[in-house]
Amino acid sequence: MRRLAVVLLAILILTACTGRGQRPEDVPTQASVEGVATSLPLTQFAPPTPYNRPVTAFASVDNRLNELAGYRYVVQLEFNGVFARTPRETSATAQAEVWFNQVASARRVILSTSGELVGQTENNSYEAVRLGPDAFLVRDGLCLTGAANAAETAAALSAGALVGGVSTAVPGGRRATINGEDSYYYSFDPADLVLPALRVGDGGSITYQSGELWITPAKNAVTRFYLNLDVDNVVIFDRQLPVTGTVLIRYDLYDAGNAFNITVPFGC
């Protein structure tokens, strides 16, 4: 979690110096390990080996993506609620879109953040690009100089660092086309959620409400990961004040296997 705080907060400090799935009701299916016991759906929609057994590869939701020639994904964590034990309302959103090209060793990240919980009073965004050994950072339309370390860190931001994943999941007997990929639904126990951006305070709790985990075996990748959580007295992004309210997590993988043309950002 402290690594995530460094990524989100230190980058903002350094740079200053130089649809579907938006509502809880959009994810009506509650994951249930007990539901996996139904033999007929599992036989009818069993994923191929080795994904027909418990899966432990996605404690970080974007694990194994770098094995692909390229990809694009969009990930978001959103909080709405109050500061714990007070009536004072607060909110925060962190959203990233990431592109990758394996052959060129290139990565592009566009991150936007808003809200008090990410240490700012107004919306912020940046673009970071890594091209081989070189990294570039753009904020407010300006390519920043003297910020090589911040640029490299920003370009390495991962979905796993932002929203985590699931340490163990089991086939759930459903098959669907998700974001253009032949995908299989997996159930998980809420105790197996890995949530690096959330830390429970004294007497606090994280309550799972609903979620979806879809994996495409052909790409060895998570296609979709959605969560709706209720939190009480929980610290988000390692900020000082705990909060109570709802957390929405949304991750979608697109264009799996497509190598994107990533170039030096405009102005650099």
CSV table of C-alpha atoms in Angstrom, one decimal:
chain,number,residue,atom,x,y,z
A,1,MET,CA,0.0,0.0,0.0
A,2,ARG,CA,2.8,2.4,0.8
A,3,ARG,CA,4.2,1.7,-2.7
A,4,LEU,CA,0.9,2.8,-4.1
A,5,ALA,CA,0.9,5.9,-2.0
A,6,VAL,CA,4.4,6.8,-3.2
A,7,VAL,CA,3.2,6.3,-6.8
A,8,LEU,CA,0.1,8.4,-6.5
A,9,LEU,CA,1.3,11.1,-4.1
A,10,ALA,CA,5.0,11.5,-4.8
A,11,ILE,CA,4.4,11.8,-8.5
A,12,LEU,CA,1.9,14.6,-8.0
A,13,ILE,CA,4.4,16.4,-5.7
A,14,LEU,CA,7.3,16.0,-8.1
A,15,THR,CA,5.3,17.0,-11.1
A,16,ALA,CA,4.1,20.1,-9.3
A,17,CYS,CA,7.6,21.1,-8.8
A,18,THR,CA,8.5,20.8,-12.3
A,19,GLY,CA,-20.6,3.4,-19.4
A,20,ARG,CA,-21.2,0.1,-17.8
A,21,GLY,CA,-20.1,-0.7,-14.3
A,22,GLN,CA,-20.4,2.7,-12.6
A,23,ARG,CA,-23.2,1.7,-10.2
A,24,PRO,CA,-23.5,-1.1,-7.7
A,25,GLU,CA,-26.6,-2.4,-9.4
A,26,ASP,CA,-24.6,-2.9,-12.6
A,27,VAL,CA,-22.9,-5.9,-10.9
A,28,PRO,CA,-25.7,-7.9,-9.6
A,29,THR,CA,-24.0,-11.3,-9.3
A,30,GLN,CA,-22.5,-12.1,-5.9
A,31,ALA,CA,-19.5,-14.4,-6.0
A,32,SER,CA,-20.1,-17.6,-4.0
A,33,VAL,CA,-17.8,-20.5,-3.4
A,34,GLU,CA,-20.9,-22.6,-2.5
A,35,GLY,CA,-22.4,-21.9,-5.9
A,36,VAL,CA,-19.5,-23.8,-7.5
A,37,ALA,CA,-20.9,-27.1,-6.2
A,38,THR,CA,-23.4,-27.3,-9.0
A,39,SER,CA,-22.0,-30.0,-11.2
A,40,LEU,CA,-24.0,-29.5,-14.4
A,41,PRO,CA,-23.0,-25.9,-15.1
A,42,LEU,CA,-19.4,-26.7,-14.3
A,43,THR,CA,-19.5,-29.6,-16.8
A,44,GLN,CA,-21.3,-27.6,-19.4
A,45,PHE,CA,-19.0,-24.5,-19.2
A,46,ALA,CA,-15.8,-26.0,-17.8
A,47,PRO,CA,-12.8,-23.9,-18.9
A,48,PRO,CA,-9.8,-25.6,-20.4
A,49,THR,CA,-6.9,-27.0,-18.4
A,50,PRO,CA,-5.3,-25.7,-16.2
A,51,TYR,CA,-8.1,-23.1,-15.7
A,52,ASN,CA,-10.5,-25.9,-14.8
A,53,ARG,CA,-8.9,-26.0,-11.3
A,54,PRO,CA,-8.5,-23.3,-8.6
A,55,VAL,CA,-6.6,-20.3,-10.0
A,56,THR,CA,-4.0,-18.5,-7.9
A,57,ALA,CA,-2.2,-16.4,-10.5
A,58,PHE,CA,-4.2,-13.2,-10.1
A,59,ALA,CA,-3.5,-11.7,-6.7
A,60,SER,CA,-2.6,-8.8,-8.9
A,61,VAL,CA,-5.3,-8.5,-11.5
A,62,ASP,CA,-2.8,-7.6,-14.3
A,63,ASN,CA,-0.5,-10.5,-13.7
A,64,ARG,CA,0.8,-12.3,-16.8
A,65,LEU,CA,-0.2,-9.4,-19.1
A,66,ASN,CA,3.4,-8.7,-20.0
A,67,GLU,CA,3.5,-12.2,-21.6
A,68,LEU,CA,1.2,-10.8,-24.4
A,69,ALA,CA,2.5,-8.9,-27.4
A,70,GLY,CA,0.4,-5.9,-26.2
A,71,TYR,CA,-2.8,-4.8,-24.5
A,72,ARG,CA,-4.9,-2.0,-23.2
A,73,TYR,CA,-6.8,-1.8,-19.9
A,74,VAL,CA,-8.8,0.6,-17.9
A,75,VAL,CA,-8.9,0.4,-14.1
A,76,GLN,CA,-10.7,2.6,-11.6
A,77,LEU,CA,-11.1,2.8,-7.8
A,78,GLU,CA,-13.9,5.1,-6.6
A,79,PHE,CA,-15.0,6.0,-3.1
A,80,ASN,CA,-18.0,7.9,-1.9
A,81,GLY,CA,-19.0,8.4,1.8
A,82,VAL,CA,-17.9,10.4,4.9
A,83,PHE,CA,-14.9,10.7,7.1
A,84,ALA,CA,-15.3,8.0,9.7
A,85,ARG,CA,-17.4,8.9,12.8
A,86,THR,CA,-18.3,12.3,11.3
A,87,PRO,CA,-21.0,13.7,9.0
A,88,ARG,CA,-18.4,15.3,6.7
A,89,GLU,CA,-18.8,14.0,3.1
A,90,THR,CA,-15.8,13.1,1.0
A,91,SER,CA,-14.9,11.2,-2.2
A,92,ALA,CA,-12.0,10.1,-4.3
A,93,THR,CA,-11.4,8.6,-7.7
A,94,ALA,CA,-8.3,7.2,-9.3
A,95,GLN,CA,-8.5,6.0,-12.9
A,96,ALA,CA,-5.8,4.7,-15.2
A,97,GLU,CA,-5.7,3.7,-18.8
A,98,VAL,CA,-2.6,1.7,-19.8
A,99,TRP,CA,-1.2,0.6,-23.2
A,100,PHE,CA,1.7,-1.9,-23.7
A,101,ASN,CA,4.0,-3.1,-26.5
A,102,GLN,CA,6.2,-6.0,-25.6
A,103,VAL,CA,8.6,-5.9,-28.5
A,104,ALA,CA,9.3,-2.2,-28.2
A,105,SER,CA,9.4,-2.4,-24.4
A,106,ALA,CA,7.0,0.5,-24.4
A,107,ARG,CA,4.3,1.4,-22.0
A,108,ARG,CA,1.9,4.4,-21.8
A,109,VAL,CA,-0.1,5.4,-18.7
A,110,ILE,CA,-2.8,8.1,-18.4
A,111,LEU,CA,-3.8,8.6,-14.8
A,112,SER,CA,-6.5,10.9,-13.5
A,113,THR,CA,-7.2,11.5,-9.8
A,114,SER,CA,-9.7,13.6,-7.9
A,115,GLY,CA,-10.8,14.1,-4.3
A,116,GLU,CA,-9.4,14.8,-0.9
A,117,LEU,CA,-8.4,11.2,-0.3
A,118,VAL,CA,-5.6,11.5,-2.9
A,119,GLY,CA,-4.2,14.6,-1.3
A,120,GLN,CA,-5.5,17.3,-3.6
A,121,THR,CA,-8.4,19.7,-3.8
A,122,GLU,CA,-8.8,19.7,-7.6
A,123,ASN,CA,-8.7,17.1,-10.4
A,124,ASN,CA,-5.2,16.1,-11.6
A,125,SER,CA,-4.0,14.0,-14.5
A,126,TYR,CA,-0.7,13.0,-16.1
A,127,GLU,CA,0.6,11.0,-19.1
A,128,ALA,CA,3.7,8.9,-18.6
A,129,VAL,CA,5.5,7.0,-21.4
A,130,ARG,CA,8.3,4.5,-21.2
A,131,LEU,CA,10.2,3.7,-24.4
A,132,GLY,CA,13.0,1.2,-23.7
A,133,PRO,CA,15.3,2.9,-21.2
A,134,ASP,CA,13.7,6.3,-21.6
A,135,ALA,CA,10.7,7.7,-19.7
A,136,PHE,CA,8.7,10.9,-20.2
A,137,LEU,CA,6.1,12.6,-18.0
A,138,VAL,CA,3.5,15.2,-19.2
A,139,ARG,CA,1.3,17.3,-17.0
A,140,ASP,CA,-1.0,20.2,-18.0
A,141,GLY,CA,0.3,19.8,-21.5
A,142,LEU,CA,4.0,20.3,-20.5
A,143,CYS,CA,6.7,17.8,-20.7
A,144,LEU,CA,8.5,17.9,-17.4
A,145,THR,CA,12.3,18.0,-17.3
A,146,GLY,CA,14.4,16.9,-14.4
A,147,ALA,CA,11.8,14.3,-13.4
A,148,ALA,CA,13.2,11.1,-14.8
A,149,ASN,CA,12.6,9.1,-11.6
A,150,ALA,CA,9.0,10.3,-11.4
A,151,ALA,CA,8.4,9.5,-15.1
A,152,GLU,CA,9.8,6.0,-14.7
A,153,THR,CA,7.6,5.4,-11.6
A,154,ALA,CA,4.5,6.8,-13.3
A,155,ALA,CA,5.0,4.7,-16.4
A,156,ALA,CA,5.2,1.6,-14.3
A,157,LEU,CA,1.9,2.1,-12.4
A,158,SER,CA,0.0,-1.1,-12.5
A,159,ALA,CA,-3.7,-2.1,-12.0
A,160,GLY,CA,-2.6,-4.6,-9.3
A,161,ALA,CA,-1.0,-1.7,-7.3
A,162,LEU,CA,-4.3,0.2,-7.5
A,163,VAL,CA,-7.0,-2.4,-7.0
A,164,GLY,CA,-5.3,-5.7,-6.2
A,165,GLY,CA,-7.0,-8.9,-7.2
A,166,VAL,CA,-8.0,-12.3,-5.9
A,167,SER,CA,-5.5,-14.8,-4.3
A,168,THR,CA,-7.7,-17.9,-5.1
A,169,ALA,CA,-10.7,-18.3,-7.5
A,170,VAL,CA,-12.5,-21.3,-8.7
A,171,PRO,CA,-14.5,-21.9,-11.9
A,172,GLY,CA,-18.1,-20.7,-11.5
A,173,GLY,CA,-19.8,-22.5,-14.4
A,174,ARG,CA,-20.5,-19.5,-16.7
A,175,ARG,CA,-19.0,-18.6,-20.1
A,176,ALA,CA,-19.4,-15.4,-22.0
A,177,THR,CA,-17.7,-13.0,-24.4
A,178,ILE,CA,-16.2,-10.2,-22.4
A,179,ASN,CA,-14.5,-7.3,-24.2
A,180,GLY,CA,-14.2,-9.5,-27.3
A,181,GLU,CA,-12.6,-12.4,-25.5
A,182,ASP,CA,-13.9,-15.9,-24.8
A,183,SER,CA,-14.0,-15.7,-21.0
A,184,TYR,CA,-15.0,-17.8,-18.0
A,185,TYR,CA,-16.6,-16.6,-14.7
A,186,TYR,CA,-14.8,-17.5,-11.4
A,187,SER,CA,-16.1,-17.4,-7.9
A,188,PHE,CA,-14.1,-16.4,-4.9
A,189,ASP,CA,-14.3,-16.1,-1.2
A,190,PRO,CA,-14.3,-12.4,0.0
A,191,ALA,CA,-11.5,-13.4,2.4
A,192,ASP,CA,-9.3,-14.0,-0.7
A,193,LEU,CA,-9.6,-10.5,-2.0
A,194,VAL,CA,-6.3,-8.6,-2.1
A,195,LEU,CA,-6.9,-4.9,-1.7
A,196,PRO,CA,-3.6,-2.9,-1.5
A,197,ALA,CA,-5.3,0.5,-1.5
A,198,LEU,CA,-7.5,-0.2,1.6
A,199,ARG,CA,-6.4,-0.6,5.2
A,200,VAL,CA,-8.8,-1.4,8.0
A,201,GLY,CA,-8.6,0.9,11.1
A,202,ASP,CA,-9.3,-0.1,14.7
A,203,GLY,CA,-12.8,-1.6,14.8
A,204,GLY,CA,-13.2,-1.1,11.1
A,205,SER,CA,-14.4,-3.5,8.4
A,206,ILE,CA,-14.6,-4.2,4.7
A,207,THR,CA,-17.8,-5.8,3.6
A,208,TYR,CA,-18.1,-7.5,0.2
A,209,GLN,CA,-21.4,-6.8,-1.6
A,210,SER,CA,-21.0,-8.1,-5.1
A,211,GLY,CA,-18.5,-8.7,-7.8
A,212,GLU,CA,-17.3,-10.4,-11.0
A,213,LEU,CA,-14.1,-12.1,-12.0
A,214,TRP,CA,-13.7,-13.2,-15.6
A,215,ILE,CA,-10.6,-14.9,-17.0
A,216,THR,CA,-9.8,-15.7,-20.7
A,217,PRO,CA,-7.6,-18.9,-20.7
A,218,ALA,CA,-6.4,-18.3,-24.2
A,219,LYS,CA,-4.7,-15.2,-23.1
A,220,ASN,CA,-3.8,-16.2,-19.5
A,221,ALA,CA,-5.4,-13.0,-18.4
A,222,VAL,CA,-8.2,-11.4,-16.3
A,223,THR,CA,-10.7,-9.9,-18.7
A,224,ARG,CA,-12.9,-8.2,-16.1
A,225,PHE,CA,-12.8,-7.6,-12.3
A,226,TYR,CA,-15.6,-5.7,-10.7
A,227,LEU,CA,-16.1,-5.2,-7.0
A,228,ASN,CA,-18.7,-3.3,-4.8
A,229,LEU,CA,-17.6,-2.9,-1.2
A,230,ASP,CA,-18.9,-1.3,1.9
A,231,VAL,CA,-16.2,0.1,4.2
A,232,ASP,CA,-16.2,1.4,7.7
A,233,ASN,CA,-13.3,3.1,9.4
A,234,VAL,CA,-10.9,2.3,6.5
A,235,VAL,CA,-7.9,4.2,5.3
A,236,ILE,CA,-7.7,4.6,1.5
A,237,PHE,CA,-4.5,5.4,-0.4
A,238,ASP,CA,-2.6,5.5,3.0
A,239,ARG,CA,-4.2,8.9,3.9
A,240,GLN,CA,-4.4,9.9,7.5
A,241,LEU,CA,-8.1,10.1,8.0
A,242,PRO,CA,-10.2,6.9,7.8
A,243,VAL,CA,-13.5,6.9,6.0
A,244,THR,CA,-16.9,5.1,5.9
A,245,GLY,CA,-18.9,4.5,2.7
A,246,THR,CA,-18.8,2.6,-0.6
A,247,VAL,CA,-15.8,1.6,-2.8
A,248,LEU,CA,-16.3,0.6,-6.4
A,249,ILE,CA,-13.5,-1.2,-8.3
A,250,ARG,CA,-13.6,-1.6,-12.1
A,251,TYR,CA,-11.1,-3.3,-14.3
A,252,ASP,CA,-11.5,-4.1,-18.0
A,253,LEU,CA,-8.9,-5.6,-20.4
A,254,TYR,CA,-9.2,-4.7,-24.1
A,255,ASP,CA,-7.2,-5.6,-27.2
A,256,ALA,CA,-5.4,-8.4,-25.5
A,257,GLY,CA,-2.5,-9.5,-27.8
A,258,ASN,CA,-2.5,-6.3,-29.9
A,259,ALA,CA,0.9,-4.4,-29.9
A,260,PHE,CA,0.1,-0.7,-29.7
A,261,ASN,CA,2.2,1.9,-31.4
A,262,ILE,CA,3.5,4.0,-28.5
A,263,THR,CA,5.6,7.1,-29.2
A,264,VAL,CA,7.2,10.0,-27.4
A,265,PRO,CA,4.4,12.2,-25.9
A,266,PHE,CA,3.6,15.5,-27.7
A,267,GLY,CA,5.8,18.3,-26.5
A,268,CYS,CA,8.7,16.0,-25.3
